[in-house]
Amino acid sequence: MAAEAAVPALPNGGAGAPSGTVPVLFCFSVFARPSSVPHGAGYELLIQKFLSLYGDQLDMHRKFVVQLFAEEWGQYVDLPKGFAVSERCKVRLVPLQIQLTTLGNLTPSSTVFFCCDMQERFRPAIKYFGDIISVGQRLLQGARILGIPVIVTEQYPKGLGSTVQEIDLTGVKLVLPKTKFSMVLPEVEAALAEIPGVRSVVLFGVETHVCIQQTALELVGRGIEVHIVADATSSRSMMDRMFALELMKRK
């Protein structure tokens, strides 16, 4: 368990505390499932509940930390030392680290391809755009052969155009417009929740240091392993591309 966070914990109960069970929302990756635990349940019981809810989706090669949603901060914090459930709360299980031996192992049944903003208006501005289109075509062909779901986004298509014609979108799961950098839109989260056991995302498109980077960071934060296809992603500047790939490599 992580070190104690410097935030107030929920009350631990005591004399006069209600008996019975307490409702708890258990979150993992893009999933959130309501359940309940006995009043006064601590870390071990929370872990057992996560295992009962998500055991078939947890990678036992990983280490995890339990975090509590702190209303006063508006975000998750590491579970305070000695925490005991005394009132309705929301907790999540977050991968702490990944063993190097698991990296690179992709299974079609637990993988989704993300194609990010491969649009016509970017053609003259993005370095080696023709090359990344060619690689992107092969990736989507492979996804169709293997039955891997594909999610495609288009950044403000009214102004920047649709996905280039060379990219065949036949059979893709979703094509969504967006006006934010990350591909992790509510519709994308809902689509991932419909695919049981999603573990890995293969990500490619433009621009490496903006939409690709933000998407990767959000997915990693949700416990999903991200694989960037380096020769299928680019930016206006090769320096931006290089630094973005270096940053993501460290995450």
PDB file of C-alpha atoms in Angstrom:
ATOM      1  CA  MET A   1       0.000   0.000   0.000  1.00  0.00           C
ATOM      2  CA  ALA A   2       1.238   3.507  -0.741  1.00  0.00           C
ATOM      3  CA  ALA A   3       2.431   5.927   1.913  1.00  0.00           C
ATOM      4  CA  GLU A   4      -0.145   7.985   3.737  1.00  0.00           C
ATOM      5  CA  ALA A   5      -1.465  10.901   1.717  1.00  0.00           C
ATOM      6  CA  ALA A   6      -1.443  14.379   3.232  1.00  0.00           C
ATOM      7  CA  VAL A   7      -5.194  14.782   2.998  1.00  0.00           C
ATOM      8  CA  PRO A   8      -8.001  14.197   5.485  1.00  0.00           C
ATOM      9  CA  ALA A   9      -9.280  10.630   5.470  1.00  0.00           C
ATOM     10  CA  LEU A  10     -12.911   9.752   5.617  1.00  0.00           C
ATOM     11  CA  PRO A  11     -14.131   9.174   9.179  1.00  0.00           C
ATOM     12  CA  ASN A  12     -13.093   5.779  10.504  1.00  0.00           C
ATOM     13  CA  GLY A  13     -16.183   5.321  12.547  1.00  0.00           C
ATOM     14  CA  GLY A  14     -16.413   4.577  16.258  1.00  0.00           C
ATOM     15  CA  ALA A  15     -19.069   4.690  18.902  1.00  0.00           C
ATOM     16  CA  GLY A  16     -22.445   5.232  17.343  1.00  0.00           C
ATOM     17  CA  ALA A  17     -21.253   4.482  13.814  1.00  0.00           C
ATOM     18  CA  PRO A  18     -23.896   2.774  11.626  1.00  0.00           C
ATOM     19  CA  SER A  19     -23.690  -0.971  11.245  1.00  0.00           C
ATOM     20  CA  GLY A  20     -24.200  -3.109   8.138  1.00  0.00           C
ATOM     21  CA  THR A  21     -22.779  -2.402   4.726  1.00  0.00           C
ATOM     22  CA  VAL A  22     -21.630   0.764   2.963  1.00  0.00           C
ATOM     23  CA  PRO A  23     -22.059   1.459  -0.786  1.00  0.00           C
ATOM     24  CA  VAL A  24     -18.759   1.817  -2.652  1.00  0.00           C
ATOM     25  CA  LEU A  25     -18.071   2.526  -6.327  1.00  0.00           C
ATOM     26  CA  PHE A  26     -15.167   0.350  -7.504  1.00  0.00           C
ATOM     27  CA  CYS A  27     -13.310   1.743 -10.534  1.00  0.00           C
ATOM     28  CA  PHE A  28     -10.699   0.023 -12.676  1.00  0.00           C
ATOM     29  CA  SER A  29      -9.425   1.184 -16.061  1.00  0.00           C
ATOM     30  CA  VAL A  30     -12.496   2.514 -17.916  1.00  0.00           C
ATOM     31  CA  PHE A  31     -14.921   0.513 -15.744  1.00  0.00           C
ATOM     32  CA  ALA A  32     -16.922   1.539 -12.673  1.00  0.00           C
ATOM     33  CA  ARG A  33     -19.077  -0.933 -10.745  1.00  0.00           C
ATOM     34  CA  PRO A  34     -21.184  -0.149  -7.662  1.00  0.00           C
ATOM     35  CA  SER A  35     -21.042  -2.642  -4.822  1.00  0.00           C
ATOM     36  CA  SER A  36     -20.907  -2.623  -1.026  1.00  0.00           C
ATOM     37  CA  VAL A  37     -18.552  -3.649   1.771  1.00  0.00           C
ATOM     38  CA  PRO A  38     -19.024  -4.144   5.503  1.00  0.00           C
ATOM     39  CA  HIS A  39     -18.835  -0.975   7.570  1.00  0.00           C
ATOM     40  CA  GLY A  40     -15.253  -0.585   8.754  1.00  0.00           C
ATOM     41  CA  ALA A  41     -13.748  -2.535   5.839  1.00  0.00           C
ATOM     42  CA  GLY A  42     -10.092  -1.724   5.250  1.00  0.00           C
ATOM     43  CA  TYR A  43      -7.475  -2.179   2.570  1.00  0.00           C
ATOM     44  CA  GLU A  44      -7.517  -5.983   2.451  1.00  0.00           C
ATOM     45  CA  LEU A  45     -11.290  -6.208   2.039  1.00  0.00           C
ATOM     46  CA  LEU A  46     -11.208  -3.576  -0.714  1.00  0.00           C
ATOM     47  CA  ILE A  47      -8.562  -5.602  -2.561  1.00  0.00           C
ATOM     48  CA  GLN A  48     -10.687  -8.738  -2.234  1.00  0.00           C
ATOM     49  CA  LYS A  49     -13.674  -6.884  -3.649  1.00  0.00           C
ATOM     50  CA  PHE A  50     -11.611  -5.614  -6.614  1.00  0.00           C
ATOM     51  CA  LEU A  51     -10.510  -9.188  -7.290  1.00  0.00           C
ATOM     52  CA  SER A  52     -14.094 -10.460  -7.180  1.00  0.00           C
ATOM     53  CA  LEU A  53     -15.261  -7.720  -9.563  1.00  0.00           C
ATOM     54  CA  TYR A  54     -12.320  -7.531 -11.973  1.00  0.00           C
ATOM     55  CA  GLY A  55     -10.241 -10.656 -11.360  1.00  0.00           C
ATOM     56  CA  ASP A  56     -10.569 -11.865 -14.938  1.00  0.00           C
ATOM     57  CA  GLN A  57      -9.208  -8.544 -16.231  1.00  0.00           C
ATOM     58  CA  LEU A  58      -6.312  -7.973 -13.836  1.00  0.00           C
ATOM     59  CA  ASP A  59      -2.789  -8.655 -15.034  1.00  0.00           C
ATOM     60  CA  MET A  60      -1.075 -10.414 -12.143  1.00  0.00           C
ATOM     61  CA  HIS A  61       2.320  -9.287 -13.501  1.00  0.00           C
ATOM     62  CA  ARG A  62       1.435  -5.787 -12.355  1.00  0.00           C
ATOM     63  CA  LYS A  63       1.486  -4.209  -8.917  1.00  0.00           C
ATOM     64  CA  PHE A  64      -1.430  -2.007  -7.943  1.00  0.00           C
ATOM     65  CA  VAL A  65      -2.298   0.812  -5.584  1.00  0.00           C
ATOM     66  CA  VAL A  66      -5.758   1.617  -4.238  1.00  0.00           C
ATOM     67  CA  GLN A  67      -6.792   5.271  -4.398  1.00  0.00           C
ATOM     68  CA  LEU A  68      -9.704   7.140  -2.832  1.00  0.00           C
ATOM     69  CA  PHE A  69     -11.631   9.960  -4.503  1.00  0.00           C
ATOM     70  CA  ALA A  70     -11.230  13.042  -2.270  1.00  0.00           C
ATOM     71  CA  GLU A  71     -14.121  15.459  -2.747  1.00  0.00           C
ATOM     72  CA  GLU A  72     -12.185  18.380  -1.269  1.00  0.00           C
ATOM     73  CA  TRP A  73      -9.477  17.999  -3.930  1.00  0.00           C
ATOM     74  CA  GLY A  74     -11.695  16.835  -6.777  1.00  0.00           C
ATOM     75  CA  GLN A  75      -9.320  13.974  -7.626  1.00  0.00           C
ATOM     76  CA  TYR A  76      -8.045  10.599  -6.469  1.00  0.00           C
ATOM     77  CA  VAL A  77      -5.428  10.349  -3.704  1.00  0.00           C
ATOM     78  CA  ASP A  78      -3.497   7.364  -2.374  1.00  0.00           C
ATOM     79  CA  LEU A  79      -5.545   5.450   0.180  1.00  0.00           C
ATOM     80  CA  PRO A  80      -4.684   6.906   3.613  1.00  0.00           C
ATOM     81  CA  LYS A  81      -2.902   4.575   6.027  1.00  0.00           C
ATOM     82  CA  GLY A  82      -5.354   2.801   8.300  1.00  0.00           C
ATOM     83  CA  PHE A  83      -8.334   3.805   6.171  1.00  0.00           C
ATOM     84  CA  ALA A  84     -11.654   2.137   7.013  1.00  0.00           C
ATOM     85  CA  VAL A  85     -14.877   2.578   5.065  1.00  0.00           C
ATOM     86  CA  SER A  86     -17.492   4.424   7.095  1.00  0.00           C
ATOM     87  CA  GLU A  87     -19.552   6.197   4.428  1.00  0.00           C
ATOM     88  CA  ARG A  88     -20.334   6.088   0.708  1.00  0.00           C
ATOM     89  CA  CYS A  89     -17.125   6.556  -1.294  1.00  0.00           C
ATOM     90  CA  LYS A  90     -15.392   5.897  -4.601  1.00  0.00           C
ATOM     91  CA  VAL A  91     -12.131   3.968  -4.929  1.00  0.00           C
ATOM     92  CA  ARG A  92     -10.040   2.863  -7.875  1.00  0.00           C
ATOM     93  CA  LEU A  93      -7.305   0.336  -8.570  1.00  0.00           C
ATOM     94  CA  VAL A  94      -4.297   1.763 -10.437  1.00  0.00           C
ATOM     95  CA  PRO A  95      -1.324  -0.163 -11.893  1.00  0.00           C
ATOM     96  CA  LEU A  96       1.796   0.869  -9.999  1.00  0.00           C
ATOM     97  CA  GLN A  97       4.330  -0.678 -12.349  1.00  0.00           C
ATOM     98  CA  ILE A  98       4.564  -3.150 -15.231  1.00  0.00           C
ATOM     99  CA  GLN A  99       7.164  -5.902 -15.415  1.00  0.00           C
ATOM    100  CA  LEU A 100       9.315  -5.413 -18.509  1.00  0.00           C
ATOM    101  CA  THR A 101       8.701  -8.991 -19.599  1.00  0.00           C
ATOM    102  CA  THR A 102       5.054  -8.165 -20.344  1.00  0.00           C
ATOM    103  CA  LEU A 103       5.772  -5.243 -22.674  1.00  0.00           C
ATOM    104  CA  GLY A 104       5.156  -5.862 -26.332  1.00  0.00           C
ATOM    105  CA  ASN A 105       2.868  -8.838 -25.825  1.00  0.00           C
ATOM    106  CA  LEU A 106      -0.288  -8.037 -27.799  1.00  0.00           C
ATOM    107  CA  THR A 107      -3.313 -10.312 -27.873  1.00  0.00           C
ATOM    108  CA  PRO A 108      -6.004  -9.511 -30.485  1.00  0.00           C
ATOM    109  CA  SER A 109      -8.843 -10.233 -28.042  1.00  0.00           C
ATOM    110  CA  SER A 110      -7.564  -7.622 -25.554  1.00  0.00           C
ATOM    111  CA  THR A 111      -6.307  -4.981 -28.025  1.00  0.00           C
ATOM    112  CA  VAL A 112      -7.896  -1.917 -29.672  1.00  0.00           C
ATOM    113  CA  PHE A 113      -6.368   0.226 -32.440  1.00  0.00           C
ATOM    114  CA  PHE A 114      -6.641   4.038 -32.155  1.00  0.00           C
ATOM    115  CA  CYS A 115      -6.221   6.077 -35.370  1.00  0.00           C
ATOM    116  CA  CYS A 116      -5.832   9.752 -34.488  1.00  0.00           C
ATOM    117  CA  ASP A 117      -6.669  12.662 -36.800  1.00  0.00           C
ATOM    118  CA  MET A 118      -5.248  11.402 -40.119  1.00  0.00           C
ATOM    119  CA  GLN A 119      -7.008  14.231 -41.959  1.00  0.00           C
ATOM    120  CA  GLU A 120      -6.660  15.898 -45.315  1.00  0.00           C
ATOM    121  CA  ARG A 121      -5.809  19.397 -44.060  1.00  0.00           C
ATOM    122  CA  PHE A 122      -2.766  18.046 -42.218  1.00  0.00           C
ATOM    123  CA  ARG A 123      -1.246  16.606 -45.394  1.00  0.00           C
ATOM    124  CA  PRO A 124       0.902  19.645 -46.397  1.00  0.00           C
ATOM    125  CA  ALA A 125       1.976  20.477 -42.831  1.00  0.00           C
ATOM    126  CA  ILE A 126       2.974  17.136 -41.272  1.00  0.00           C
ATOM    127  CA  LYS A 127       6.434  15.734 -41.964  1.00  0.00           C
ATOM    128  CA  TYR A 128       6.425  12.453 -43.926  1.00  0.00           C
ATOM    129  CA  PHE A 129       2.624  12.406 -43.977  1.00  0.00           C
ATOM    130  CA  GLY A 130       2.562  10.108 -47.003  1.00  0.00           C
ATOM    131  CA  ASP A 131       4.742   7.579 -45.195  1.00  0.00           C
ATOM    132  CA  ILE A 132       2.598   7.451 -42.074  1.00  0.00           C
ATOM    133  CA  ILE A 133      -0.531   7.075 -44.235  1.00  0.00           C
ATOM    134  CA  SER A 134       1.071   4.040 -45.861  1.00  0.00           C
ATOM    135  CA  VAL A 135       1.889   2.449 -42.504  1.00  0.00           C
ATOM    136  CA  GLY A 136      -1.560   3.351 -41.180  1.00  0.00           C
ATOM    137  CA  GLN A 137      -3.163   1.552 -44.120  1.00  0.00           C
ATOM    138  CA  ARG A 138      -1.281  -1.636 -43.271  1.00  0.00           C
ATOM    139  CA  LEU A 139      -2.216  -1.361 -39.600  1.00  0.00           C
ATOM    140  CA  LEU A 140      -5.924  -1.127 -40.416  1.00  0.00           C
ATOM    141  CA  GLN A 141      -5.644  -4.019 -42.860  1.00  0.00           C
ATOM    142  CA  GLY A 142      -4.060  -6.083 -40.111  1.00  0.00           C
ATOM    143  CA  ALA A 143      -6.769  -5.068 -37.650  1.00  0.00           C
ATOM    144  CA  ARG A 144      -9.483  -6.259 -40.065  1.00  0.00           C
ATOM    145  CA  ILE A 145      -7.732  -9.586 -40.600  1.00  0.00           C
ATOM    146  CA  LEU A 146      -7.298 -10.167 -36.854  1.00  0.00           C
ATOM    147  CA  GLY A 147     -10.721  -8.833 -35.863  1.00  0.00           C
ATOM    148  CA  ILE A 148      -9.262  -6.043 -33.715  1.00  0.00           C
ATOM    149  CA  PRO A 149     -11.640  -3.112 -33.072  1.00  0.00           C
ATOM    150  CA  VAL A 150     -10.545   0.248 -34.500  1.00  0.00           C
ATOM    151  CA  ILE A 151     -11.513   3.665 -33.132  1.00  0.00           C
ATOM    152  CA  VAL A 152     -10.891   6.717 -35.343  1.00  0.00           C
ATOM    153  CA  THR A 153     -11.076  10.388 -34.384  1.00  0.00           C
ATOM    154  CA  GLU A 154     -11.088  13.530 -36.518  1.00  0.00           C
ATOM    155  CA  GLN A 155     -10.090  16.895 -35.073  1.00  0.00           C
ATOM    156  CA  TYR A 156     -12.775  19.482 -35.916  1.00  0.00           C
ATOM    157  CA  PRO A 157     -13.619  17.854 -39.273  1.00  0.00           C
ATOM    158  CA  LYS A 158     -15.774  20.813 -40.371  1.00  0.00           C
ATOM    159  CA  GLY A 159     -12.641  22.902 -40.574  1.00  0.00           C
ATOM    160  CA  LEU A 160      -9.878  20.338 -41.049  1.00  0.00           C
ATOM    161  CA  GLY A 161     -11.568  17.799 -43.289  1.00  0.00           C
ATOM    162  CA  SER A 162     -12.235  14.094 -42.935  1.00  0.00           C
ATOM    163  CA  THR A 163      -9.789  11.198 -42.700  1.00  0.00           C
ATOM    164  CA  VAL A 164      -7.711  10.955 -45.878  1.00  0.00           C
ATOM    165  CA  GLN A 165      -9.196   8.795 -48.616  1.00  0.00           C
ATOM    166  CA  GLU A 166      -6.205   6.447 -48.643  1.00  0.00           C
ATOM    167  CA  ILE A 167      -7.167   5.240 -45.158  1.00  0.00           C
ATOM    168  CA  ASP A 168      -9.868   2.589 -45.590  1.00  0.00           C
ATOM    169  CA  LEU A 169     -12.299   2.899 -42.671  1.00  0.00           C
ATOM    170  CA  THR A 170     -14.369  -0.137 -43.669  1.00  0.00           C
ATOM    171  CA  GLY A 171     -15.493  -2.015 -40.569  1.00  0.00           C
ATOM    172  CA  VAL A 172     -14.074   0.375 -37.959  1.00  0.00           C
ATOM    173  CA  LYS A 173     -15.940   0.467 -34.656  1.00  0.00           C
ATOM    174  CA  LEU A 174     -16.209   4.273 -34.320  1.00  0.00           C
ATOM    175  CA  VAL A 175     -15.389   7.438 -36.268  1.00  0.00           C
ATOM    176  CA  LEU A 176     -15.787  10.425 -33.956  1.00  0.00           C
ATOM    177  CA  PRO A 177     -15.237  14.185 -34.279  1.00  0.00           C
ATOM    178  CA  LYS A 178     -13.394  15.876 -31.448  1.00  0.00           C
ATOM    179  CA  THR A 179     -12.379  19.365 -30.350  1.00  0.00           C
ATOM    180  CA  LYS A 180      -9.933  18.359 -27.592  1.00  0.00           C
ATOM    181  CA  PHE A 181      -6.449  16.915 -27.873  1.00  0.00           C
ATOM    182  CA  SER A 182      -7.037  13.488 -26.310  1.00  0.00           C
ATOM    183  CA  MET A 183      -8.951  10.736 -28.101  1.00  0.00           C
ATOM    184  CA  VAL A 184     -10.359   9.596 -24.753  1.00  0.00           C
ATOM    185  CA  LEU A 185     -13.831  11.006 -25.336  1.00  0.00           C
ATOM    186  CA  PRO A 186     -16.902   9.823 -23.380  1.00  0.00           C
ATOM    187  CA  GLU A 187     -17.999   7.829 -26.428  1.00  0.00           C
ATOM    188  CA  VAL A 188     -14.580   6.182 -26.589  1.00  0.00           C
ATOM    189  CA  GLU A 189     -14.705   5.274 -22.904  1.00  0.00           C
ATOM    190  CA  ALA A 190     -18.161   3.766 -23.412  1.00  0.00           C
ATOM    191  CA  ALA A 191     -16.912   1.776 -26.408  1.00  0.00           C
ATOM    192  CA  LEU A 192     -13.942   0.429 -24.427  1.00  0.00           C
ATOM    193  CA  ALA A 193     -16.279  -0.571 -21.599  1.00  0.00           C
ATOM    194  CA  GLU A 194     -18.243  -2.685 -24.090  1.00  0.00           C
ATOM    195  CA  ILE A 195     -15.122  -4.665 -25.051  1.00  0.00           C
ATOM    196  CA  PRO A 196     -14.343  -7.183 -22.281  1.00  0.00           C
ATOM    197  CA  GLY A 197     -10.776  -7.376 -21.013  1.00  0.00           C
ATOM    198  CA  VAL A 198      -9.212  -4.504 -22.949  1.00  0.00           C
ATOM    199  CA  ARG A 199      -5.575  -4.373 -21.945  1.00  0.00           C
ATOM    200  CA  SER A 200      -3.681  -2.731 -24.821  1.00  0.00           C
ATOM    201  CA  VAL A 201      -4.138   0.138 -27.271  1.00  0.00           C
ATOM    202  CA  VAL A 202      -2.088   0.466 -30.449  1.00  0.00           C
ATOM    203  CA  LEU A 203      -1.977   4.209 -31.158  1.00  0.00           C
ATOM    204  CA  PHE A 204      -0.950   6.084 -34.309  1.00  0.00           C
ATOM    205  CA  GLY A 205      -1.701   9.317 -36.185  1.00  0.00           C
ATOM    206  CA  VAL A 206      -0.943  13.007 -35.623  1.00  0.00           C
ATOM    207  CA  GLU A 207       0.389  15.050 -34.025  1.00  0.00           C
ATOM    208  CA  THR A 208       2.855  13.085 -31.911  1.00  0.00           C
ATOM    209  CA  HIS A 209       3.489  15.816 -29.327  1.00  0.00           C
ATOM    210  CA  VAL A 210      -0.156  16.896 -28.986  1.00  0.00           C
ATOM    211  CA  CYS A 211      -3.063  14.499 -29.565  1.00  0.00           C
ATOM    212  CA  ILE A 212      -0.997  11.300 -29.573  1.00  0.00           C
ATOM    213  CA  GLN A 213       0.828  12.262 -26.385  1.00  0.00           C
ATOM    214  CA  GLN A 214      -2.303  13.378 -24.516  1.00  0.00           C
ATOM    215  CA  THR A 215      -4.183  10.235 -25.558  1.00  0.00           C
ATOM    216  CA  ALA A 216      -1.331   7.989 -24.425  1.00  0.00           C
ATOM    217  CA  LEU A 217      -1.029   9.699 -21.041  1.00  0.00           C
ATOM    218  CA  GLU A 218      -4.770   9.436 -20.382  1.00  0.00           C
ATOM    219  CA  LEU A 219      -4.874   5.757 -21.340  1.00  0.00           C
ATOM    220  CA  VAL A 220      -1.849   4.909 -19.197  1.00  0.00           C
ATOM    221  CA  GLY A 221      -3.523   6.739 -16.313  1.00  0.00           C
ATOM    222  CA  ARG A 222      -6.486   4.383 -16.732  1.00  0.00           C
ATOM    223  CA  GLY A 223      -4.270   1.316 -16.522  1.00  0.00           C
ATOM    224  CA  ILE A 224      -4.164   0.543 -20.245  1.00  0.00           C
ATOM    225  CA  GLU A 225      -0.873  -0.426 -21.902  1.00  0.00           C
ATOM    226  CA  VAL A 226      -0.174   1.841 -24.879  1.00  0.00           C
ATOM    227  CA  HIS A 227       1.919   0.948 -27.923  1.00  0.00           C
ATOM    228  CA  ILE A 228       2.904   3.896 -30.141  1.00  0.00           C
ATOM    229  CA  VAL A 229       3.649   2.942 -33.740  1.00  0.00           C
ATOM    230  CA  ALA A 230       6.617   5.273 -34.248  1.00  0.00           C
ATOM    231  CA  ASP A 231       6.642   5.143 -38.054  1.00  0.00           C
ATOM    232  CA  ALA A 232       2.901   5.856 -38.200  1.00  0.00           C
ATOM    233  CA  THR A 233       2.939   9.054 -36.169  1.00  0.00           C
ATOM    234  CA  SER A 234       4.439  12.451 -36.922  1.00  0.00           C
ATOM    235  CA  SER A 235       4.342  16.204 -36.248  1.00  0.00           C
ATOM    236  CA  ARG A 236       5.046  19.432 -38.079  1.00  0.00           C
ATOM    237  CA  SER A 237       8.463  19.449 -36.403  1.00  0.00           C
ATOM    238  CA  MET A 238      10.734  16.434 -36.067  1.00  0.00           C
ATOM    239  CA  MET A 239      12.052  17.893 -32.807  1.00  0.00           C
ATOM    240  CA  ASP A 240       8.510  17.914 -31.368  1.00  0.00           C
ATOM    241  CA  ARG A 241       8.048  14.325 -32.534  1.00  0.00           C
ATOM    242  CA  MET A 242      11.352  13.174 -31.044  1.00  0.00           C
ATOM    243  CA  PHE A 243      10.780  14.740 -27.618  1.00  0.00           C
ATOM    244  CA  ALA A 244       7.205  13.444 -27.456  1.00  0.00           C
ATOM    245  CA  LEU A 245       8.286   9.865 -28.188  1.00  0.00           C
ATOM    246  CA  GLU A 246      11.029  10.161 -25.590  1.00  0.00           C
ATOM    247  CA  LEU A 247       8.582  11.435 -22.964  1.00  0.00           C
ATOM    248  CA  MET A 248       6.052   8.687 -23.669  1.00  0.00           C
ATOM    249  CA  LYS A 249       8.768   6.035 -23.526  1.00  0.00           C
ATOM    250  CA  ARG A 250       9.340   6.955 -19.881  1.00  0.00           C
ATOM    251  CA  LYS A 251       5.701   6.619 -18.849  1.00  0.00           C
TER     252      LYS A 251
END
